[in-house]
PDB file of C-alpha atoms in Angstrom:
ATOM      1  CA  MET A  18      25.335  -4.747 -20.415  1.00 47.00           C
ATOM      2  CA  GLU A  19      22.261  -6.910 -20.011  1.00 49.00           C
ATOM      3  CA  SER A  20      21.562  -5.312 -16.627  1.00 49.00           C
ATOM      4  CA  MET A  21      21.462  -1.903 -18.317  1.00 51.00           C
ATOM      5  CA  ALA A  22      18.594  -3.123 -20.513  1.00 50.00           C
ATOM      6  CA  LEU A  23      16.505  -3.586 -17.392  1.00 48.00           C
ATOM      7  CA  LEU A  24      16.891   0.114 -16.641  1.00 56.00           C
ATOM      8  CA  GLU A  25      15.827   1.252 -20.103  1.00 66.00           C
ATOM      9  CA  ILE A  26      12.299   2.598 -20.245  1.00 66.00           C
ATOM     10  CA  ASP A  27      10.638   4.543 -23.025  1.00 76.00           C
ATOM     11  CA  GLY A  28       8.590   7.705 -22.563  1.00 82.00           C
ATOM     12  CA  ASP A  29       5.212   5.967 -22.743  1.00 85.00           C
ATOM     13  CA  GLU A  30       6.231   3.342 -20.191  1.00 85.00           C
ATOM     14  CA  LEU A  31       7.505   6.047 -17.867  1.00 87.00           C
ATOM     15  CA  ARG A  32       4.292   8.077 -18.207  1.00 89.00           C
ATOM     16  CA  ASN A  33       2.212   4.944 -17.601  1.00 87.00           C
ATOM     17  CA  GLU A  34       4.186   4.041 -14.489  1.00 85.00           C
ATOM     18  CA  LEU A  35       4.030   7.588 -13.135  1.00 89.00           C
ATOM     19  CA  ALA A  36       0.271   7.601 -13.746  1.00 92.00           C
ATOM     20  CA  ALA A  37      -0.044   4.319 -11.820  1.00 90.00           C
ATOM     21  CA  ILE A  38       2.002   5.781  -8.967  1.00 89.00           C
ATOM     22  CA  GLY A  39      -0.293   8.818  -8.958  1.00 93.00           C
ATOM     23  CA  ARG A  40      -3.383   6.610  -8.782  1.00 94.00           C
ATOM     24  CA  PHE A  41      -1.754   4.499  -6.058  1.00 92.00           C
ATOM     25  CA  ILE A  42      -1.128   7.666  -4.049  1.00 90.00           C
ATOM     26  CA  LEU A  43      -4.736   8.827  -4.454  1.00 94.00           C
ATOM     27  CA  VAL A  44      -6.097   5.444  -3.388  1.00 92.00           C
ATOM     28  CA  GLY A  45      -3.555   5.440  -0.576  1.00 85.00           C
ATOM     29  CA  ILE A  46      -4.689   8.855   0.645  1.00 88.00           C
ATOM     30  CA  LEU A  47      -8.290   7.676   0.777  1.00 89.00           C
ATOM     31  CA  ASN A  48      -7.410   4.375   2.405  1.00 87.00           C
ATOM     32  CA  THR A  49      -4.977   6.060   4.805  1.00 82.00           C
ATOM     33  CA  ALA A  50      -7.647   8.527   5.897  1.00 90.00           C
ATOM     34  CA  ILE A  51     -10.044   5.672   6.585  1.00 87.00           C
ATOM     35  CA  GLY A  52      -7.415   3.542   8.317  1.00 88.00           C
ATOM     36  CA  TYR A  53      -5.983   6.443  10.323  1.00 89.00           C
ATOM     37  CA  ALA A  54      -9.466   7.404  11.542  1.00 92.00           C
ATOM     38  CA  ILE A  55      -9.995   3.815  12.678  1.00 92.00           C
ATOM     39  CA  ILE A  56      -6.576   3.790  14.392  1.00 92.00           C
ATOM     40  CA  LEU A  57      -7.254   7.048  16.232  1.00 95.00           C
ATOM     41  CA  THR A  58     -10.680   5.793  17.263  1.00 95.00           C
ATOM     42  CA  GLY A  59      -9.062   2.617  18.563  1.00 94.00           C
ATOM     43  CA  LEU A  60      -6.454   4.589  20.505  1.00 94.00           C
ATOM     44  CA  ALA A  61      -9.187   6.774  22.019  1.00 96.00           C
ATOM     45  CA  ALA A  62     -11.103   3.628  22.970  1.00 97.00           C
ATOM     46  CA  GLY A  63      -8.042   2.286  24.782  1.00 96.00           C
ATOM     47  CA  LEU A  64      -7.042  -0.454  22.356  1.00 95.00           C
ATOM     48  CA  GLY A  65      -3.354   0.471  22.525  1.00 93.00           C
ATOM     49  CA  ASP A  66      -0.853   0.897  19.703  1.00 90.00           C
ATOM     50  CA  TYR A  67      -0.804  -2.548  18.163  1.00 90.00           C
ATOM     51  CA  SER A  68      -4.505  -3.410  18.389  1.00 95.00           C
ATOM     52  CA  ALA A  69      -5.610  -0.003  17.092  1.00 94.00           C
ATOM     53  CA  ASN A  70      -3.118  -0.228  14.244  1.00 90.00           C
ATOM     54  CA  LEU A  71      -4.223  -3.755  13.323  1.00 92.00           C
ATOM     55  CA  ALA A  72      -7.884  -2.688  13.285  1.00 93.00           C
ATOM     56  CA  GLY A  73      -7.104   0.151  10.885  1.00 92.00           C
ATOM     57  CA  PHE A  74      -5.251  -2.075   8.461  1.00 82.00           C
ATOM     58  CA  VAL A  75      -7.614  -5.055   8.589  1.00 88.00           C
ATOM     59  CA  LEU A  76     -10.672  -2.917   7.929  1.00 89.00           C
ATOM     60  CA  GLY A  77      -8.916  -1.004   5.138  1.00 85.00           C
ATOM     61  CA  PHE A  78      -7.511  -4.095   3.398  1.00 84.00           C
ATOM     62  CA  PRO A  79     -10.507  -5.084   1.209  1.00 84.00           C
ATOM     63  CA  ILE A  80     -11.069  -1.477   0.149  1.00 85.00           C
ATOM     64  CA  ALA A  81      -7.426  -1.109  -0.853  1.00 86.00           C
ATOM     65  CA  TYR A  82      -7.288  -4.404  -2.780  1.00 89.00           C
ATOM     66  CA  THR A  83     -10.362  -3.584  -4.833  1.00 89.00           C
ATOM     67  CA  LEU A  84      -9.303  -0.025  -5.650  1.00 91.00           C
ATOM     68  CA  GLN A  85      -5.675  -0.906  -6.367  1.00 92.00           C
ATOM     69  CA  ARG A  86      -6.613  -3.826  -8.587  1.00 92.00           C
ATOM     70  CA  ARG A  87      -9.294  -2.078 -10.615  1.00 91.00           C
ATOM     71  CA  TRP A  88      -8.189   1.552 -10.684  1.00 91.00           C
ATOM     72  CA  THR A  89      -4.472   1.829  -9.897  1.00 92.00           C
ATOM     73  CA  PHE A  90      -3.268  -1.115 -11.966  1.00 91.00           C
ATOM     74  CA  ARG A  91      -6.380  -1.307 -14.174  1.00 90.00           C
ATOM     75  CA  THR A  92      -6.517  -5.058 -14.121  1.00 89.00           C
ATOM     76  CA  SER A  93      -9.378  -6.335 -16.250  1.00 85.00           C
ATOM     77  CA  SER A  94      -8.756 -10.059 -15.834  1.00 87.00           C
ATOM     78  CA  LYS A  95     -10.734 -12.025 -13.303  1.00 90.00           C
ATOM     79  CA  ALA A  96      -9.257 -11.966  -9.809  1.00 88.00           C
ATOM     80  CA  THR A  97      -7.669 -15.250  -8.781  1.00 92.00           C
ATOM     81  CA  ILE A  98      -6.953 -16.832  -5.434  1.00 93.00           C
ATOM     82  CA  LEU A  99      -3.237 -16.718  -6.256  1.00 95.00           C
ATOM     83  CA  GLU A 100      -3.368 -12.989  -6.969  1.00 93.00           C
ATOM     84  CA  ALA A 101      -5.268 -12.311  -3.740  1.00 89.00           C
ATOM     85  CA  ALA A 102      -2.821 -14.489  -1.797  1.00 94.00           C
ATOM     86  CA  LEU A 103       0.176 -12.657  -3.279  1.00 96.00           C
ATOM     87  CA  TYR A 104      -1.482  -9.341  -2.463  1.00 94.00           C
ATOM     88  CA  ALA A 105      -2.037 -10.536   1.104  1.00 93.00           C
ATOM     89  CA  LEU A 106       1.617 -11.607   1.396  1.00 97.00           C
ATOM     90  CA  CYS A 107       2.756  -8.201   0.143  1.00 97.00           C
ATOM     91  CA  PHE A 108       0.404  -6.618   2.652  1.00 91.00           C
ATOM     92  CA  LEU A 109       1.905  -8.702   5.464  1.00 94.00           C
ATOM     93  CA  ALA A 110       5.456  -7.745   4.475  1.00 97.00           C
ATOM     94  CA  ALA A 111       4.576  -4.041   4.296  1.00 95.00           C
ATOM     95  CA  TYR A 112       2.632  -4.323   7.544  1.00 90.00           C
ATOM     96  CA  GLY A 113       5.728  -5.853   9.160  1.00 97.00           C
ATOM     97  CA  ILE A 114       7.681  -2.772   8.099  1.00 97.00           C
ATOM     98  CA  ASN A 115       4.888  -0.648   9.558  1.00 95.00           C
ATOM     99  CA  LEU A 116       5.113  -2.495  12.883  1.00 95.00           C
ATOM    100  CA  ALA A 117       8.893  -2.085  12.930  1.00 97.00           C
ATOM    101  CA  VAL A 118       8.466   1.696  12.703  1.00 97.00           C
ATOM    102  CA  ILE A 119       5.990   1.601  15.597  1.00 96.00           C
ATOM    103  CA  ALA A 120       8.365  -0.558  17.643  1.00 97.00           C
ATOM    104  CA  ILE A 121      11.223   1.878  17.004  1.00 98.00           C
ATOM    105  CA  GLY A 122       9.000   4.803  17.992  1.00 97.00           C
ATOM    106  CA  ARG A 123       7.970   3.057  21.196  1.00 96.00           C
ATOM    107  CA  ARG A 124      11.582   2.213  21.994  1.00 97.00           C
ATOM    108  CA  LEU A 125      12.419   5.901  21.616  1.00 98.00           C
ATOM    109  CA  GLY A 126       9.698   6.729  24.141  1.00 97.00           C
ATOM    110  CA  TYR A 127       6.852   7.661  21.802  1.00 95.00           C
ATOM    111  CA  GLU A 128       4.100   5.278  22.907  1.00 92.00           C
ATOM    112  CA  GLU A 129       0.568   5.748  21.581  1.00 89.00           C
ATOM    113  CA  ASN A 130       1.798   8.639  19.449  1.00 93.00           C
ATOM    114  CA  ALA A 131      -0.175   9.805  16.409  1.00 92.00           C
ATOM    115  CA  ILE A 132       2.965  11.039  14.594  1.00 95.00           C
ATOM    116  CA  VAL A 133       4.646   7.636  14.964  1.00 96.00           C
ATOM    117  CA  GLN A 134       1.486   6.008  13.603  1.00 91.00           C
ATOM    118  CA  LEU A 135       1.528   8.372  10.616  1.00 91.00           C
ATOM    119  CA  ALA A 136       5.219   7.670   9.933  1.00 95.00           C
ATOM    120  CA  ALA A 137       4.490   3.940  10.103  1.00 95.00           C
ATOM    121  CA  ILE A 138       1.704   4.340   7.552  1.00 85.00           C
ATOM    122  CA  CYS A 139       4.059   6.209   5.193  1.00 88.00           C
ATOM    123  CA  PHE A 140       6.662   3.429   5.358  1.00 94.00           C
ATOM    124  CA  TYR A 141       3.905   0.873   4.830  1.00 90.00           C
ATOM    125  CA  SER A 142       2.591   2.714   1.759  1.00 85.00           C
ATOM    126  CA  GLY A 143       5.940   3.075   0.017  1.00 88.00           C
ATOM    127  CA  SER A 144       6.942  -0.521   0.526  1.00 95.00           C
ATOM    128  CA  PHE A 145       3.476  -1.776  -0.402  1.00 91.00           C
ATOM    129  CA  TYR A 146       3.537  -0.034  -3.807  1.00 90.00           C
ATOM    130  CA  VAL A 147       6.905  -1.495  -4.688  1.00 91.00           C
ATOM    131  CA  LEU A 148       5.920  -4.994  -3.562  1.00 96.00           C
ATOM    132  CA  THR A 149       2.516  -5.083  -5.271  1.00 95.00           C
ATOM    133  CA  ARG A 150       3.892  -3.584  -8.481  1.00 92.00           C
ATOM    134  CA  LEU A 151       6.768  -6.051  -8.680  1.00 93.00           C
ATOM    135  CA  ILE A 152       5.020  -9.171  -7.380  1.00 95.00           C
ATOM    136  CA  VAL A 153       1.233  -8.995  -7.806  1.00 95.00           C
ATOM    137  CA  PHE A 154       0.577  -6.694 -10.756  1.00 91.00           C
ATOM    138  CA  ARG A 155       3.935  -7.003 -12.545  1.00 83.00           C
ATOM    139  CA  GLY A 156       2.501  -8.213 -15.852  1.00 69.00           C
ATOM    140  CA  LYS A 157      -0.200  -5.570 -16.014  1.00 58.00           C
ATOM    141  CA  ALA A 158       0.214  -2.414 -18.070  1.00 53.00           C
ATOM    142  CA  PRO A 159      -1.037   0.134 -15.536  1.00 54.00           C
ATOM    143  CA  ALA A 160      -2.157   3.052 -17.697  1.00 49.00           C
ATOM    144  CA  SER A 161      -2.138   1.814 -21.268  1.00 49.00           C
ATOM    145  CA  GLN A 162      -5.177  -0.449 -20.963  1.00 46.00           C
ATOM    146  CA  SER A 163      -7.606   2.384 -20.455  1.00 45.00           C
ATOM    147  CA  ARG A 164      -7.696   6.136 -20.119  1.00 46.00           C
ATOM    148  CA  ARG A 165     -10.629   6.329 -17.739  1.00 45.00           C
ATOM    149  CA  ASN A 166      -9.992   7.913 -14.349  1.00 45.00           C
TER     150      ASN A 166
END
């Protein structure tokens, strides 16, 4: 029955987590718009799928880290090298999932396709939330620390 205790969550915890997910989505929409614009610009400039995709994610990375840390998870402690390294590792894992989606799309004959790029971003975003929440910001109380939006 100990495993059942892990699934128990009270109403406040659930509301806090749902609020964090909502903030993550809003930050993700902003960051996705920026990254997607960079990707499309790269494709138009002839960079190709992988280079354009990498440019979008690399340029969006510092924006995402800052917004996710301060607003989504409302972390007030000083950033550490370990936290940034864990965030980067989560990014790399999620980015690997993103690249797998692109590779599958290309294998199916959809090279340099904007829809495949968008699907890849969606898979990246979902996996990135789960990873950062469980690994990087696991000890942080996402919504209970502050009510500011």
